[in-house]
């Protein structure tokens, strides 16, 4: 198969198109023909060699973590997928390689592609969605500490940019706190019409911004 291969670590190191053997398929894996692959900051950091200590990949290496495509083969132990299924996934560490024609993915890491999404849209979701889930649920008590924010309502107000931030919005739902970027103006609500309301809002905003900022929360999950 054809693949883009990293032969040496280094910043701005180019990936080379090469012909390599098709990957071996384990009993619990599904072979996916790749229709679209996501490109993430994680891929560039691995290429640069920044993760060599925690992800000691052996070179040459095929990068790429996000994939959307079609099932073309299944291992002997696979029960939930069959050839022809449209799927998407975030490949497991040490089994990455979506910058290629085919990639093996563990059955437990694979999901059917939503019919309302194109292959390109589906391939853009897995890693940023996982990061958002880790940030909001698995690695921070933000829901418990700021269940309804500081505006007195459980309806969230979001100020986000980028695919990660869209995923945060998707997962946060109605439980989300009011999240702010430090460069934005303070939150304004209907209570601003009165002097006492303005004073209360200033106090709430100061308490929130002292406690936690999204940029700090996000950095711990990457």
PDB file of C-alpha atoms in Angstrom:
ATOM      1  CA  UNK A   1       0.000   0.000   0.000  1.00  0.00           C
ATOM      2  CA  UNK A   2       1.005   3.644  -0.299  1.00  0.00           C
ATOM      3  CA  UNK A   3       1.698   5.685   2.814  1.00  0.00           C
ATOM      4  CA  UNK A   4       3.364   8.897   3.967  1.00  0.00           C
ATOM      5  CA  UNK A   5       6.323   7.788   6.066  1.00  0.00           C
ATOM      6  CA  UNK A   6       8.406   9.597   8.691  1.00  0.00           C
ATOM      7  CA  UNK A   7      11.967   8.282   8.560  1.00  0.00           C
ATOM      8  CA  UNK A   8      13.697  10.629  11.021  1.00  0.00           C
ATOM      9  CA  UNK A   9      12.515  12.850  13.854  1.00  0.00           C
ATOM     10  CA  UNK A  10      12.936  16.584  13.408  1.00  0.00           C
ATOM     11  CA  UNK A  11      11.074  19.867  13.190  1.00  0.00           C
ATOM     12  CA  UNK A  12       9.758  20.581   9.704  1.00  0.00           C
ATOM     13  CA  UNK A  13      10.801  17.077   8.675  1.00  0.00           C
ATOM     14  CA  UNK A  14       8.916  16.051   5.526  1.00  0.00           C
ATOM     15  CA  UNK A  15       6.869  12.884   5.201  1.00  0.00           C
ATOM     16  CA  UNK A  16       7.816  10.780   2.185  1.00  0.00           C
ATOM     17  CA  UNK A  17       5.373   8.887  -0.008  1.00  0.00           C
ATOM     18  CA  UNK A  18       6.393   5.237  -0.116  1.00  0.00           C
ATOM     19  CA  UNK A  19       5.159   1.757  -0.991  1.00  0.00           C
ATOM     20  CA  UNK A  20       5.097  -0.454   2.096  1.00  0.00           C
ATOM     21  CA  UNK A  21       3.554  -3.830   3.007  1.00  0.00           C
ATOM     22  CA  UNK A  22      -0.058  -3.827   4.151  1.00  0.00           C
ATOM     23  CA  UNK A  23      -0.393  -4.014   7.964  1.00  0.00           C
ATOM     24  CA  UNK A  24      -0.927  -7.307   9.740  1.00  0.00           C
ATOM     25  CA  UNK A  25      -4.408  -7.773  11.208  1.00  0.00           C
ATOM     26  CA  UNK A  26      -4.792  -9.103  14.755  1.00  0.00           C
ATOM     27  CA  UNK A  27      -7.777 -11.182  15.898  1.00  0.00           C
ATOM     28  CA  UNK A  28      -9.491  -8.210  17.603  1.00  0.00           C
ATOM     29  CA  UNK A  29      -8.817  -5.702  14.833  1.00  0.00           C
ATOM     30  CA  UNK A  30     -10.668  -4.364  11.814  1.00  0.00           C
ATOM     31  CA  UNK A  31      -8.889  -3.369   8.600  1.00  0.00           C
ATOM     32  CA  UNK A  32     -10.152  -0.001   7.406  1.00  0.00           C
ATOM     33  CA  UNK A  33      -9.661   1.401   3.922  1.00  0.00           C
ATOM     34  CA  UNK A  34      -9.027   5.060   4.582  1.00  0.00           C
ATOM     35  CA  UNK A  35     -11.251   7.633   2.892  1.00  0.00           C
ATOM     36  CA  UNK A  36     -10.261  10.586   5.088  1.00  0.00           C
ATOM     37  CA  UNK A  37      -7.731  11.217   7.847  1.00  0.00           C
ATOM     38  CA  UNK A  38      -7.510  13.992  10.416  1.00  0.00           C
ATOM     39  CA  UNK A  39      -4.308  15.995  10.937  1.00  0.00           C
ATOM     40  CA  UNK A  40      -3.684  17.000  14.548  1.00  0.00           C
ATOM     41  CA  UNK A  41      -1.139  18.933  16.552  1.00  0.00           C
ATOM     42  CA  UNK A  42      -0.227  15.612  18.168  1.00  0.00           C
ATOM     43  CA  UNK A  43       1.076  14.372  14.809  1.00  0.00           C
ATOM     44  CA  UNK A  44       3.440  17.313  14.442  1.00  0.00           C
ATOM     45  CA  UNK A  45       4.710  16.917  18.013  1.00  0.00           C
ATOM     46  CA  UNK A  46       5.466  13.243  17.427  1.00  0.00           C
ATOM     47  CA  UNK A  47       7.242  14.155  14.184  1.00  0.00           C
ATOM     48  CA  UNK A  48       9.308  16.770  16.027  1.00  0.00           C
ATOM     49  CA  UNK A  49      10.391  14.155  18.568  1.00  0.00           C
ATOM     50  CA  UNK A  50       8.749  15.869  21.547  1.00  0.00           C
ATOM     51  CA  UNK A  51       6.969  12.682  22.682  1.00  0.00           C
ATOM     52  CA  UNK A  52       9.827  10.203  22.250  1.00  0.00           C
ATOM     53  CA  UNK A  53      10.054   9.487  25.983  1.00  0.00           C
ATOM     54  CA  UNK A  54       6.367   8.684  26.484  1.00  0.00           C
ATOM     55  CA  UNK A  55       5.598   7.342  22.992  1.00  0.00           C
ATOM     56  CA  UNK A  56       8.802   5.623  21.855  1.00  0.00           C
ATOM     57  CA  UNK A  57       7.770   4.798  18.303  1.00  0.00           C
ATOM     58  CA  UNK A  58      10.208   2.916  16.124  1.00  0.00           C
ATOM     59  CA  UNK A  59      11.100   4.541  12.834  1.00  0.00           C
ATOM     60  CA  UNK A  60      10.150   4.548  10.024  1.00  0.00           C
ATOM     61  CA  UNK A  61       6.680   5.545  11.200  1.00  0.00           C
ATOM     62  CA  UNK A  62       3.328   6.341   9.622  1.00  0.00           C
ATOM     63  CA  UNK A  63       1.637   9.205  11.458  1.00  0.00           C
ATOM     64  CA  UNK A  64      -2.087   9.908  11.757  1.00  0.00           C
ATOM     65  CA  UNK A  65      -4.561   9.192  14.567  1.00  0.00           C
ATOM     66  CA  UNK A  66      -8.023  10.011  13.160  1.00  0.00           C
ATOM     67  CA  UNK A  67      -9.655   8.011  10.387  1.00  0.00           C
ATOM     68  CA  UNK A  68     -12.918   7.568   8.537  1.00  0.00           C
ATOM     69  CA  UNK A  69     -13.369   4.874   5.947  1.00  0.00           C
ATOM     70  CA  UNK A  70     -14.797   1.495   4.994  1.00  0.00           C
ATOM     71  CA  UNK A  71     -14.233  -1.906   6.571  1.00  0.00           C
ATOM     72  CA  UNK A  72     -12.461  -4.276   4.156  1.00  0.00           C
ATOM     73  CA  UNK A  73     -11.425  -7.039   6.566  1.00  0.00           C
ATOM     74  CA  UNK A  74     -12.031  -8.271  10.117  1.00  0.00           C
ATOM     75  CA  UNK A  75     -10.065 -10.392  12.571  1.00  0.00           C
ATOM     76  CA  UNK A  76     -11.294 -13.773  13.765  1.00  0.00           C
ATOM     77  CA  UNK A  77     -12.549 -12.344  17.051  1.00  0.00           C
ATOM     78  CA  UNK A  78     -14.471  -9.371  15.631  1.00  0.00           C
ATOM     79  CA  UNK A  79     -18.258  -9.527  16.022  1.00  0.00           C
ATOM     80  CA  UNK A  80     -19.597  -5.975  15.668  1.00  0.00           C
ATOM     81  CA  UNK A  81     -18.343  -5.013  12.194  1.00  0.00           C
ATOM     82  CA  UNK A  82     -18.342  -6.514   8.737  1.00  0.00           C
ATOM     83  CA  UNK A  83     -16.857  -5.609   5.344  1.00  0.00           C
ATOM     84  CA  UNK A  84     -18.667  -2.675   3.791  1.00  0.00           C
ATOM     85  CA  UNK A  85     -19.423  -0.861   7.073  1.00  0.00           C
ATOM     86  CA  UNK A  86     -18.665   2.867   7.099  1.00  0.00           C
ATOM     87  CA  UNK A  87     -16.702   3.619  10.255  1.00  0.00           C
ATOM     88  CA  UNK A  88     -14.559   6.178  12.050  1.00  0.00           C
ATOM     89  CA  UNK A  89     -12.076   6.024  14.912  1.00  0.00           C
ATOM     90  CA  UNK A  90      -9.168   7.401  16.863  1.00  0.00           C
ATOM     91  CA  UNK A  91      -6.509   4.708  16.451  1.00  0.00           C
ATOM     92  CA  UNK A  92      -4.766   3.332  19.525  1.00  0.00           C
ATOM     93  CA  UNK A  93      -1.269   4.398  20.539  1.00  0.00           C
ATOM     94  CA  UNK A  94       1.416   2.268  18.863  1.00  0.00           C
ATOM     95  CA  UNK A  95      -1.125   1.280  16.173  1.00  0.00           C
ATOM     96  CA  UNK A  96      -1.438   4.690  14.559  1.00  0.00           C
ATOM     97  CA  UNK A  97      -0.933   5.224  10.841  1.00  0.00           C
ATOM     98  CA  UNK A  98      -3.887   6.855   9.124  1.00  0.00           C
ATOM     99  CA  UNK A  99      -1.729   8.692   6.570  1.00  0.00           C
ATOM    100  CA  UNK A 100      -1.951   5.614   4.382  1.00  0.00           C
ATOM    101  CA  UNK A 101      -4.370   3.553   2.317  1.00  0.00           C
ATOM    102  CA  UNK A 102      -5.231   1.070   5.075  1.00  0.00           C
ATOM    103  CA  UNK A 103      -5.014   0.972   8.873  1.00  0.00           C
ATOM    104  CA  UNK A 104      -5.893  -1.735  11.436  1.00  0.00           C
ATOM    105  CA  UNK A 105      -8.121  -0.537  14.296  1.00  0.00           C
ATOM    106  CA  UNK A 106      -9.162  -2.430  17.415  1.00  0.00           C
ATOM    107  CA  UNK A 107     -12.842  -3.332  17.412  1.00  0.00           C
ATOM    108  CA  UNK A 108     -13.316  -1.566  20.764  1.00  0.00           C
ATOM    109  CA  UNK A 109     -11.920   1.684  19.327  1.00  0.00           C
ATOM    110  CA  UNK A 110     -14.126   1.726  16.237  1.00  0.00           C
ATOM    111  CA  UNK A 111     -17.639   3.120  15.674  1.00  0.00           C
ATOM    112  CA  UNK A 112     -20.089   3.281  12.806  1.00  0.00           C
ATOM    113  CA  UNK A 113     -19.935   6.605  11.018  1.00  0.00           C
ATOM    114  CA  UNK A 114     -23.054   8.737  11.544  1.00  0.00           C
ATOM    115  CA  UNK A 115     -25.011   8.814   8.297  1.00  0.00           C
ATOM    116  CA  UNK A 116     -25.347  12.592   8.471  1.00  0.00           C
ATOM    117  CA  UNK A 117     -21.578  13.155   8.328  1.00  0.00           C
ATOM    118  CA  UNK A 118     -19.254  13.014   5.349  1.00  0.00           C
ATOM    119  CA  UNK A 119     -16.047  11.027   5.618  1.00  0.00           C
ATOM    120  CA  UNK A 120     -14.080  14.253   5.987  1.00  0.00           C
ATOM    121  CA  UNK A 121     -16.329  15.508   8.773  1.00  0.00           C
ATOM    122  CA  UNK A 122     -16.187  12.197  10.630  1.00  0.00           C
ATOM    123  CA  UNK A 123     -12.379  12.075  10.416  1.00  0.00           C
ATOM    124  CA  UNK A 124     -12.134  15.506  12.033  1.00  0.00           C
ATOM    125  CA  UNK A 125     -13.911  14.429  15.239  1.00  0.00           C
ATOM    126  CA  UNK A 126     -12.258  11.600  17.236  1.00  0.00           C
ATOM    127  CA  UNK A 127      -9.120  13.081  18.810  1.00  0.00           C
ATOM    128  CA  UNK A 128     -10.543  16.531  19.545  1.00  0.00           C
ATOM    129  CA  UNK A 129     -13.700  14.957  20.953  1.00  0.00           C
ATOM    130  CA  UNK A 130     -11.649  12.681  23.197  1.00  0.00           C
ATOM    131  CA  UNK A 131      -9.571  15.639  24.375  1.00  0.00           C
ATOM    132  CA  UNK A 132     -12.708  17.640  25.134  1.00  0.00           C
ATOM    133  CA  UNK A 133     -14.172  14.749  27.112  1.00  0.00           C
ATOM    134  CA  UNK A 134     -10.969  14.353  29.106  1.00  0.00           C
ATOM    135  CA  UNK A 135     -10.838  18.092  29.810  1.00  0.00           C
ATOM    136  CA  UNK A 136     -14.441  18.463  30.943  1.00  0.00           C
ATOM    137  CA  UNK A 137     -15.197  15.118  32.563  1.00  0.00           C
ATOM    138  CA  UNK A 138     -12.221  12.866  33.181  1.00  0.00           C
ATOM    139  CA  UNK A 139      -9.509  15.287  34.312  1.00  0.00           C
ATOM    140  CA  UNK A 140     -11.190  18.233  36.001  1.00  0.00           C
ATOM    141  CA  UNK A 141     -13.971  18.826  38.553  1.00  0.00           C
ATOM    142  CA  UNK A 142     -15.207  21.820  36.560  1.00  0.00           C
ATOM    143  CA  UNK A 143     -18.801  20.521  36.370  1.00  0.00           C
ATOM    144  CA  UNK A 144     -19.040  20.055  40.102  1.00  0.00           C
ATOM    145  CA  UNK A 145     -17.484  23.397  41.012  1.00  0.00           C
ATOM    146  CA  UNK A 146     -19.253  25.497  38.385  1.00  0.00           C
ATOM    147  CA  UNK A 147     -22.431  23.544  37.678  1.00  0.00           C
ATOM    148  CA  UNK A 148     -24.456  26.637  36.811  1.00  0.00           C
ATOM    149  CA  UNK A 149     -21.661  29.155  36.398  1.00  0.00           C
ATOM    150  CA  UNK A 150     -21.953  32.506  38.105  1.00  0.00           C
ATOM    151  CA  UNK A 151     -24.894  33.972  36.230  1.00  0.00           C
ATOM    152  CA  UNK A 152     -27.592  32.164  38.194  1.00  0.00           C
ATOM    153  CA  UNK A 153     -28.711  29.954  35.320  1.00  0.00           C
ATOM    154  CA  UNK A 154     -27.718  26.537  34.014  1.00  0.00           C
ATOM    155  CA  UNK A 155     -27.856  27.649  30.383  1.00  0.00           C
ATOM    156  CA  UNK A 156     -24.237  27.984  29.212  1.00  0.00           C
ATOM    157  CA  UNK A 157     -22.654  30.937  27.449  1.00  0.00           C
ATOM    158  CA  UNK A 158     -19.683  29.871  25.323  1.00  0.00           C
ATOM    159  CA  UNK A 159     -16.886  31.844  23.678  1.00  0.00           C
ATOM    160  CA  UNK A 160     -14.935  29.254  21.667  1.00  0.00           C
ATOM    161  CA  UNK A 161     -12.830  28.929  18.525  1.00  0.00           C
ATOM    162  CA  UNK A 162     -11.481  25.848  16.743  1.00  0.00           C
ATOM    163  CA  UNK A 163     -12.364  22.169  16.497  1.00  0.00           C
ATOM    164  CA  UNK A 164     -11.398  21.371  20.101  1.00  0.00           C
ATOM    165  CA  UNK A 165     -13.612  24.165  21.388  1.00  0.00           C
ATOM    166  CA  UNK A 166     -16.554  23.002  19.294  1.00  0.00           C
ATOM    167  CA  UNK A 167     -16.134  19.551  20.831  1.00  0.00           C
ATOM    168  CA  UNK A 168     -16.072  21.087  24.310  1.00  0.00           C
ATOM    169  CA  UNK A 169     -19.373  22.803  23.521  1.00  0.00           C
ATOM    170  CA  UNK A 170     -20.854  19.531  22.262  1.00  0.00           C
ATOM    171  CA  UNK A 171     -19.950  17.581  25.389  1.00  0.00           C
ATOM    172  CA  UNK A 172     -20.709  20.285  27.928  1.00  0.00           C
ATOM    173  CA  UNK A 173     -24.451  20.493  27.192  1.00  0.00           C
ATOM    174  CA  UNK A 174     -26.642  22.251  29.749  1.00  0.00           C
ATOM    175  CA  UNK A 175     -24.326  21.437  32.652  1.00  0.00           C
ATOM    176  CA  UNK A 176     -21.554  23.675  31.366  1.00  0.00           C
ATOM    177  CA  UNK A 177     -20.157  26.625  33.262  1.00  0.00           C
ATOM    178  CA  UNK A 178     -19.816  30.035  31.686  1.00  0.00           C
ATOM    179  CA  UNK A 179     -16.421  29.756  29.980  1.00  0.00           C
ATOM    180  CA  UNK A 180     -14.447  32.849  29.053  1.00  0.00           C
ATOM    181  CA  UNK A 181     -11.234  33.796  27.301  1.00  0.00           C
ATOM    182  CA  UNK A 182      -9.192  36.236  29.322  1.00  0.00           C
ATOM    183  CA  UNK A 183      -9.225  38.746  26.469  1.00  0.00           C
ATOM    184  CA  UNK A 184     -13.020  38.922  26.381  1.00  0.00           C
ATOM    185  CA  UNK A 185     -15.108  41.530  28.145  1.00  0.00           C
ATOM    186  CA  UNK A 186     -16.834  40.451  31.402  1.00  0.00           C
ATOM    187  CA  UNK A 187     -20.159  38.670  31.202  1.00  0.00           C
ATOM    188  CA  UNK A 188     -23.195  40.915  31.102  1.00  0.00           C
ATOM    189  CA  UNK A 189     -26.677  39.809  32.086  1.00  0.00           C
ATOM    190  CA  UNK A 190     -30.060  41.464  32.507  1.00  0.00           C
ATOM    191  CA  UNK A 191     -29.206  42.368  36.086  1.00  0.00           C
ATOM    192  CA  UNK A 192     -26.680  44.924  34.757  1.00  0.00           C
ATOM    193  CA  UNK A 193     -29.490  47.467  34.653  1.00  0.00           C
ATOM    194  CA  UNK A 194     -29.083  48.181  38.364  1.00  0.00           C
ATOM    195  CA  UNK A 195     -26.068  49.313  40.356  1.00  0.00           C
ATOM    196  CA  UNK A 196     -26.356  46.353  42.723  1.00  0.00           C
ATOM    197  CA  UNK A 197     -26.596  43.985  39.741  1.00  0.00           C
ATOM    198  CA  UNK A 198     -23.446  45.421  38.175  1.00  0.00           C
ATOM    199  CA  UNK A 199     -21.530  45.065  41.433  1.00  0.00           C
ATOM    200  CA  UNK A 200     -22.645  41.455  41.804  1.00  0.00           C
ATOM    201  CA  UNK A 201     -21.558  40.653  38.243  1.00  0.00           C
ATOM    202  CA  UNK A 202     -18.132  42.187  38.766  1.00  0.00           C
ATOM    203  CA  UNK A 203     -17.684  40.022  41.844  1.00  0.00           C
ATOM    204  CA  UNK A 204     -18.773  36.862  40.009  1.00  0.00           C
ATOM    205  CA  UNK A 205     -16.438  37.527  37.083  1.00  0.00           C
ATOM    206  CA  UNK A 206     -13.478  38.170  39.347  1.00  0.00           C
ATOM    207  CA  UNK A 207     -14.114  34.936  41.273  1.00  0.00           C
ATOM    208  CA  UNK A 208     -14.378  32.908  38.085  1.00  0.00           C
ATOM    209  CA  UNK A 209     -11.304  34.313  36.374  1.00  0.00           C
ATOM    210  CA  UNK A 210      -9.181  33.823  39.502  1.00  0.00           C
ATOM    211  CA  UNK A 211     -10.269  30.211  39.858  1.00  0.00           C
ATOM    212  CA  UNK A 212      -9.712  28.700  36.427  1.00  0.00           C
ATOM    213  CA  UNK A 213      -9.221  29.695  32.805  1.00  0.00           C
ATOM    214  CA  UNK A 214      -9.906  27.368  29.877  1.00  0.00           C
ATOM    215  CA  UNK A 215      -6.407  27.847  28.440  1.00  0.00           C
ATOM    216  CA  UNK A 216      -4.909  26.346  31.610  1.00  0.00           C
ATOM    217  CA  UNK A 217      -7.436  23.550  31.764  1.00  0.00           C
ATOM    218  CA  UNK A 218      -6.875  22.583  28.107  1.00  0.00           C
ATOM    219  CA  UNK A 219      -3.069  22.603  28.330  1.00  0.00           C
ATOM    220  CA  UNK A 220      -3.071  19.765  30.864  1.00  0.00           C
ATOM    221  CA  UNK A 221      -4.887  17.404  28.477  1.00  0.00           C
ATOM    222  CA  UNK A 222      -2.584  17.747  25.439  1.00  0.00           C
TER     223      UNK A 222
END
